[in-house]
Short mmCIF file of C-alpha atoms in Angstrom, two decimals:
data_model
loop_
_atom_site.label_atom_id
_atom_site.label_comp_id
_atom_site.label_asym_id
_atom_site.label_seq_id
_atom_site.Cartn_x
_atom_site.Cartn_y
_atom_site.Cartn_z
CA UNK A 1 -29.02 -9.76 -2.44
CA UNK A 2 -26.85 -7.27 -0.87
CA UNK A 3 -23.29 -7.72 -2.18
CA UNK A 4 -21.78 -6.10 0.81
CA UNK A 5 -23.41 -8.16 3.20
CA UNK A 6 -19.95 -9.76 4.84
CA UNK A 7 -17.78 -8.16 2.72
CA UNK A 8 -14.85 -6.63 3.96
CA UNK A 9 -13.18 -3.14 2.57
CA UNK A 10 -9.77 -2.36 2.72
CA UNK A 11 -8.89 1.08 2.61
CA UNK A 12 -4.46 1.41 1.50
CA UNK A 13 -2.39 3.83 2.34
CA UNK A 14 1.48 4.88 1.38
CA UNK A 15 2.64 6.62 4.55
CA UNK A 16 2.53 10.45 3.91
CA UNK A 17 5.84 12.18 2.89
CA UNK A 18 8.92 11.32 5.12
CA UNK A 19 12.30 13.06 5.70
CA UNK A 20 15.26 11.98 3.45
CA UNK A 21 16.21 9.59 6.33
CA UNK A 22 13.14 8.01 6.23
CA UNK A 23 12.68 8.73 9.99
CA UNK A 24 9.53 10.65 10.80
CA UNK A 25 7.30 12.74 8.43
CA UNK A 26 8.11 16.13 6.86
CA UNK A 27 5.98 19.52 7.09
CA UNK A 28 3.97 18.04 4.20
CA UNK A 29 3.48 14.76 5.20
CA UNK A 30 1.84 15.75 8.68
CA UNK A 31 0.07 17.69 6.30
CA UNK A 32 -1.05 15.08 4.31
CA UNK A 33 -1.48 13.00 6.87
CA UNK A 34 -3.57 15.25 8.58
CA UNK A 35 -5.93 15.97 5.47
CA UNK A 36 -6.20 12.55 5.13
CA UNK A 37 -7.85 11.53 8.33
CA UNK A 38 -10.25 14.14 7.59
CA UNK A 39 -11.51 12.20 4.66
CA UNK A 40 -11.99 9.09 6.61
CA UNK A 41 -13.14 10.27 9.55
CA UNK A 42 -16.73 9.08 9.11
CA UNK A 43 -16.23 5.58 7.73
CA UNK A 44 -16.63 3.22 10.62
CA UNK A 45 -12.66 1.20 10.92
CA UNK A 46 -12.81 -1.51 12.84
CA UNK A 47 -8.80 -1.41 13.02
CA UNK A 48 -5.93 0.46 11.74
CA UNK A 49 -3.12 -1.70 11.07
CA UNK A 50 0.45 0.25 10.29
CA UNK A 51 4.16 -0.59 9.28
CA UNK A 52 6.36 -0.85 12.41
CA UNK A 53 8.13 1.75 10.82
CA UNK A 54 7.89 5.52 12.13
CA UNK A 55 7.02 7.46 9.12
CA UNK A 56 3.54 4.77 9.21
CA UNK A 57 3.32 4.63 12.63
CA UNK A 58 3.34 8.70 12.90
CA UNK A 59 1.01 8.91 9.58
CA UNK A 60 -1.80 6.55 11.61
CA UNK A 61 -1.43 8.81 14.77
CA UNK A 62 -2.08 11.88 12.76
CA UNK A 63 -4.54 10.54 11.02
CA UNK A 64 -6.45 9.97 14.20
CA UNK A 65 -8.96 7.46 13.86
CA UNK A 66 -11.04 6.11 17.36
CA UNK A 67 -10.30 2.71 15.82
CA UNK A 68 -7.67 1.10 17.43
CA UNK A 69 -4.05 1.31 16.47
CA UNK A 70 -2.63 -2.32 15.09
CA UNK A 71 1.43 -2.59 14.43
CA UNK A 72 2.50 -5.47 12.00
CA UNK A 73 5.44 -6.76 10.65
CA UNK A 74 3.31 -8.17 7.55
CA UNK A 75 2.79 -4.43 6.94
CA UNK A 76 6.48 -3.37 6.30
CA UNK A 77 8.59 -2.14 3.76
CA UNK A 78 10.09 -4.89 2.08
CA UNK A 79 10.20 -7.20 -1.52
CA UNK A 80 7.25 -9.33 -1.99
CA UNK A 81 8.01 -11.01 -4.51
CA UNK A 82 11.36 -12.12 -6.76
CA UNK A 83 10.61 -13.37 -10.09
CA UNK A 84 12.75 -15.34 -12.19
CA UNK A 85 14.47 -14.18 -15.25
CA UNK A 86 12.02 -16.27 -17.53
CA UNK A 87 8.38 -14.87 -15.49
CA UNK A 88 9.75 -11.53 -17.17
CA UNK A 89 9.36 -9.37 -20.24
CA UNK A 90 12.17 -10.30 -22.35
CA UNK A 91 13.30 -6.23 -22.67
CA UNK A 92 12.86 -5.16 -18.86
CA UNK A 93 14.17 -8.06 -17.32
CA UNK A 94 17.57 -6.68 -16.75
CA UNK A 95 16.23 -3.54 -15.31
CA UNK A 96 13.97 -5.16 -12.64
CA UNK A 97 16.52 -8.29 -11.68
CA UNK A 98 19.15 -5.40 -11.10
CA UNK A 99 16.78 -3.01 -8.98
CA UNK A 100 15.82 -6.26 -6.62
CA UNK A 101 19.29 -7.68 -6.62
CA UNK A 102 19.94 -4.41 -4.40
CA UNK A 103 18.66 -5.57 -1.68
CA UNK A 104 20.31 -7.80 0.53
CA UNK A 105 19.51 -12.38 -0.07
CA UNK A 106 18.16 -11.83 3.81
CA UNK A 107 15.62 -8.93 2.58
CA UNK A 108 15.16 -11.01 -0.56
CA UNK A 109 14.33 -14.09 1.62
CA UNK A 110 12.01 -12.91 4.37
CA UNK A 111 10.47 -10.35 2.17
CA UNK A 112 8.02 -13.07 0.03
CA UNK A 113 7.48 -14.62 3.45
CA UNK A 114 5.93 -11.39 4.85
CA UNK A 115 3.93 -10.87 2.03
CA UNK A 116 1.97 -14.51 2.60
CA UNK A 117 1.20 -13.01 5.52
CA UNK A 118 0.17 -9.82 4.65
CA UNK A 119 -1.78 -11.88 2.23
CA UNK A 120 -3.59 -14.20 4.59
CA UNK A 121 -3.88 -11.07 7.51
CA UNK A 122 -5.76 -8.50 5.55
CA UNK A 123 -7.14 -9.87 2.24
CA UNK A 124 -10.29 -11.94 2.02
CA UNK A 125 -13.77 -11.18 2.66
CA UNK A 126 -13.19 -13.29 6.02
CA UNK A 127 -13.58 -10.46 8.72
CA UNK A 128 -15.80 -8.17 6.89
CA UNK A 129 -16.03 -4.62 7.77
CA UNK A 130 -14.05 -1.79 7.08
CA UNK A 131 -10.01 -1.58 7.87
CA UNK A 132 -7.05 0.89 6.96
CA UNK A 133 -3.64 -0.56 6.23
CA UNK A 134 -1.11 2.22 6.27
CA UNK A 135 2.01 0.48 4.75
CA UNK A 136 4.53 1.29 1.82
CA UNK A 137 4.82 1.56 -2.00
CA UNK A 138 5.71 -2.32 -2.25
CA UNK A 139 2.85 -3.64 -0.73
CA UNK A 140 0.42 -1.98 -1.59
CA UNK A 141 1.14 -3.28 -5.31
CA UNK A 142 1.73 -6.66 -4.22
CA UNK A 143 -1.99 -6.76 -2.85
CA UNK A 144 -3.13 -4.38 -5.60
CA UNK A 145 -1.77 -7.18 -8.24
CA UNK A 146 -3.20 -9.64 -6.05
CA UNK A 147 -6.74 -8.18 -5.85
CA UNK A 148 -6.43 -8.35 -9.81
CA UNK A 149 -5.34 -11.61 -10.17
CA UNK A 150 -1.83 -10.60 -12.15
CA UNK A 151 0.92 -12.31 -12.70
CA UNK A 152 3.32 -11.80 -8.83
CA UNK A 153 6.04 -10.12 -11.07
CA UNK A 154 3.48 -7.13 -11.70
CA UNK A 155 4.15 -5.70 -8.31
CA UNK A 156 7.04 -3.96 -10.11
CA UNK A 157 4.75 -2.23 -12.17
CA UNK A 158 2.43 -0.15 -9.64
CA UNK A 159 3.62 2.97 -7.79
CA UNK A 160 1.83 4.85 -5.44
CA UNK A 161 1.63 8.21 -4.24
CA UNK A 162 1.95 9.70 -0.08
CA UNK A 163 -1.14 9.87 1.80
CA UNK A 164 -2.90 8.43 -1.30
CA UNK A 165 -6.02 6.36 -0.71
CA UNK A 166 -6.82 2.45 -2.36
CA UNK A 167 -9.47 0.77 -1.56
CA UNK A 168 -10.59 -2.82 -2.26
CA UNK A 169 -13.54 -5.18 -1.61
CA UNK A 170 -13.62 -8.43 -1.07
CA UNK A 171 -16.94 -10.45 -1.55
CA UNK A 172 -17.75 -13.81 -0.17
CA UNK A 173 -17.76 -15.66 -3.48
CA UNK A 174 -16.77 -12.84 -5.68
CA UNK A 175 -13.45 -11.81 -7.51
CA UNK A 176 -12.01 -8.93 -5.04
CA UNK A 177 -12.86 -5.47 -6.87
CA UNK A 178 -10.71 -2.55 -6.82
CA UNK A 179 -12.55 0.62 -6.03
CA UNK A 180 -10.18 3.30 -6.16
CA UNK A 181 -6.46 3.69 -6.84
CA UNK A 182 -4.20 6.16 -5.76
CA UNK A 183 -7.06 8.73 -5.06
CA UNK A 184 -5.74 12.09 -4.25
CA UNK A 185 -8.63 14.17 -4.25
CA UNK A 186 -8.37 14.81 -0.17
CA UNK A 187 -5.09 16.57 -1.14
CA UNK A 188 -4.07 20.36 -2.75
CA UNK A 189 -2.46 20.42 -5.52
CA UNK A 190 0.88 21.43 -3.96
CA UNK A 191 0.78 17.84 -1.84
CA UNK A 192 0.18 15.65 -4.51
CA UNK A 193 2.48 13.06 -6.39
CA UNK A 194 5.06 12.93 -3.65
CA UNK A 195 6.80 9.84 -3.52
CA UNK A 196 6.03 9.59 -7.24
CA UNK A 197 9.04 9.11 -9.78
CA UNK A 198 10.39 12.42 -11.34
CA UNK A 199 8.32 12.94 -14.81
CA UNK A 200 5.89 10.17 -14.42
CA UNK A 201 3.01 11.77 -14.18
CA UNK A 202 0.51 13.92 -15.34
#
């Protein structure tokens, strides 16, 4: 039996490098943006769904698929999940309660709402196909800990690089399989690990 028969793939991507105002894109990012389309220029999309936001929206122009161009609010930057004190390690759960307690109890509020719907939107074998989600850092790790079936406080865990490429299956009647993870290997040298923490990588 062919196990990709129905499935759907879902190809993630962190919008490519933005400007410290988080506006558009910098030099690098239309680079990477650019490089980036190159790679998946050949796999057949049937959509492209992007963050509202304009350093996705102008990352899914450059990238310059034929497939059309989808905007959703389930595929913004925000906070998909708050755990309680008790879901967390004992040693880090200072650390991550004072990171989310940043944002504001509106963003902490509508962000786990979004993320249901990112959930039910663009997970699931239920479409089939193939479809690019270019979003940000948060969600991609919400779906990647979803796709692994991790505890929700994991999300915090996960990072992910600009104009790096994910890519999941889902299966009718199979556990969703993670293909890749923060593939660079469309990029130089010079344009990887952006939007990576200082000293956290190799």
């Amino acid at each position: 039996m062919d196990e990709s028969f129905g499935a759907r793939h879902l190809y993630l991507v962190r919008h490519a490098e933005a400007r410290p105002d988080e506006g558009g894109l910098t030099e690098r990012g239309r680079r990477q943006a650019v490089l980036l389309g190159e790679r998946l220029r050949e796999v057949p999309f049937t959509a492209v769904h992007h963050s509202p936001l304009t350093r996705a929206a102008e990352t899914a122009h450059l990238i310059n698929h034929q497939a059309p161009l989808r905007p959703s609010e389930a595929a913004g930057d925000y906070i998909p999940h708050v755990p309680h004190r008790d879901d967390l390690p004992p040693d880090s759960a200072d650390y991550y309660l004072d990171f989310l307690h940043q944002a504001t109890p509106e963003e902490l509020t509508a962000g786990p709402r979004l993320a249901h719907e990112a959930l039910a939107q663009f997970t699931g074998p239920a479409t089939g196909g193939h479809e690019l989600l270019i979003t940000h850092n948060f969600l991609i790790a919400w779906l990647v800990r979803d796709a692994l079936g991790a505890p929700p406080w994991r999300w915090l865990t996960l990072t992910h690089c600009n104009a790096a490429l994910t890519t999941i299956r889902y299966t009718p009647n199979r556990p969703a399989t993670l293909l890749t993870y923060n593939d660079m290997s469309h990029l130089p040298q010079d344009l990887h690990w952006t939007g990576f923490p200082p000293n956290s990588h190799i």
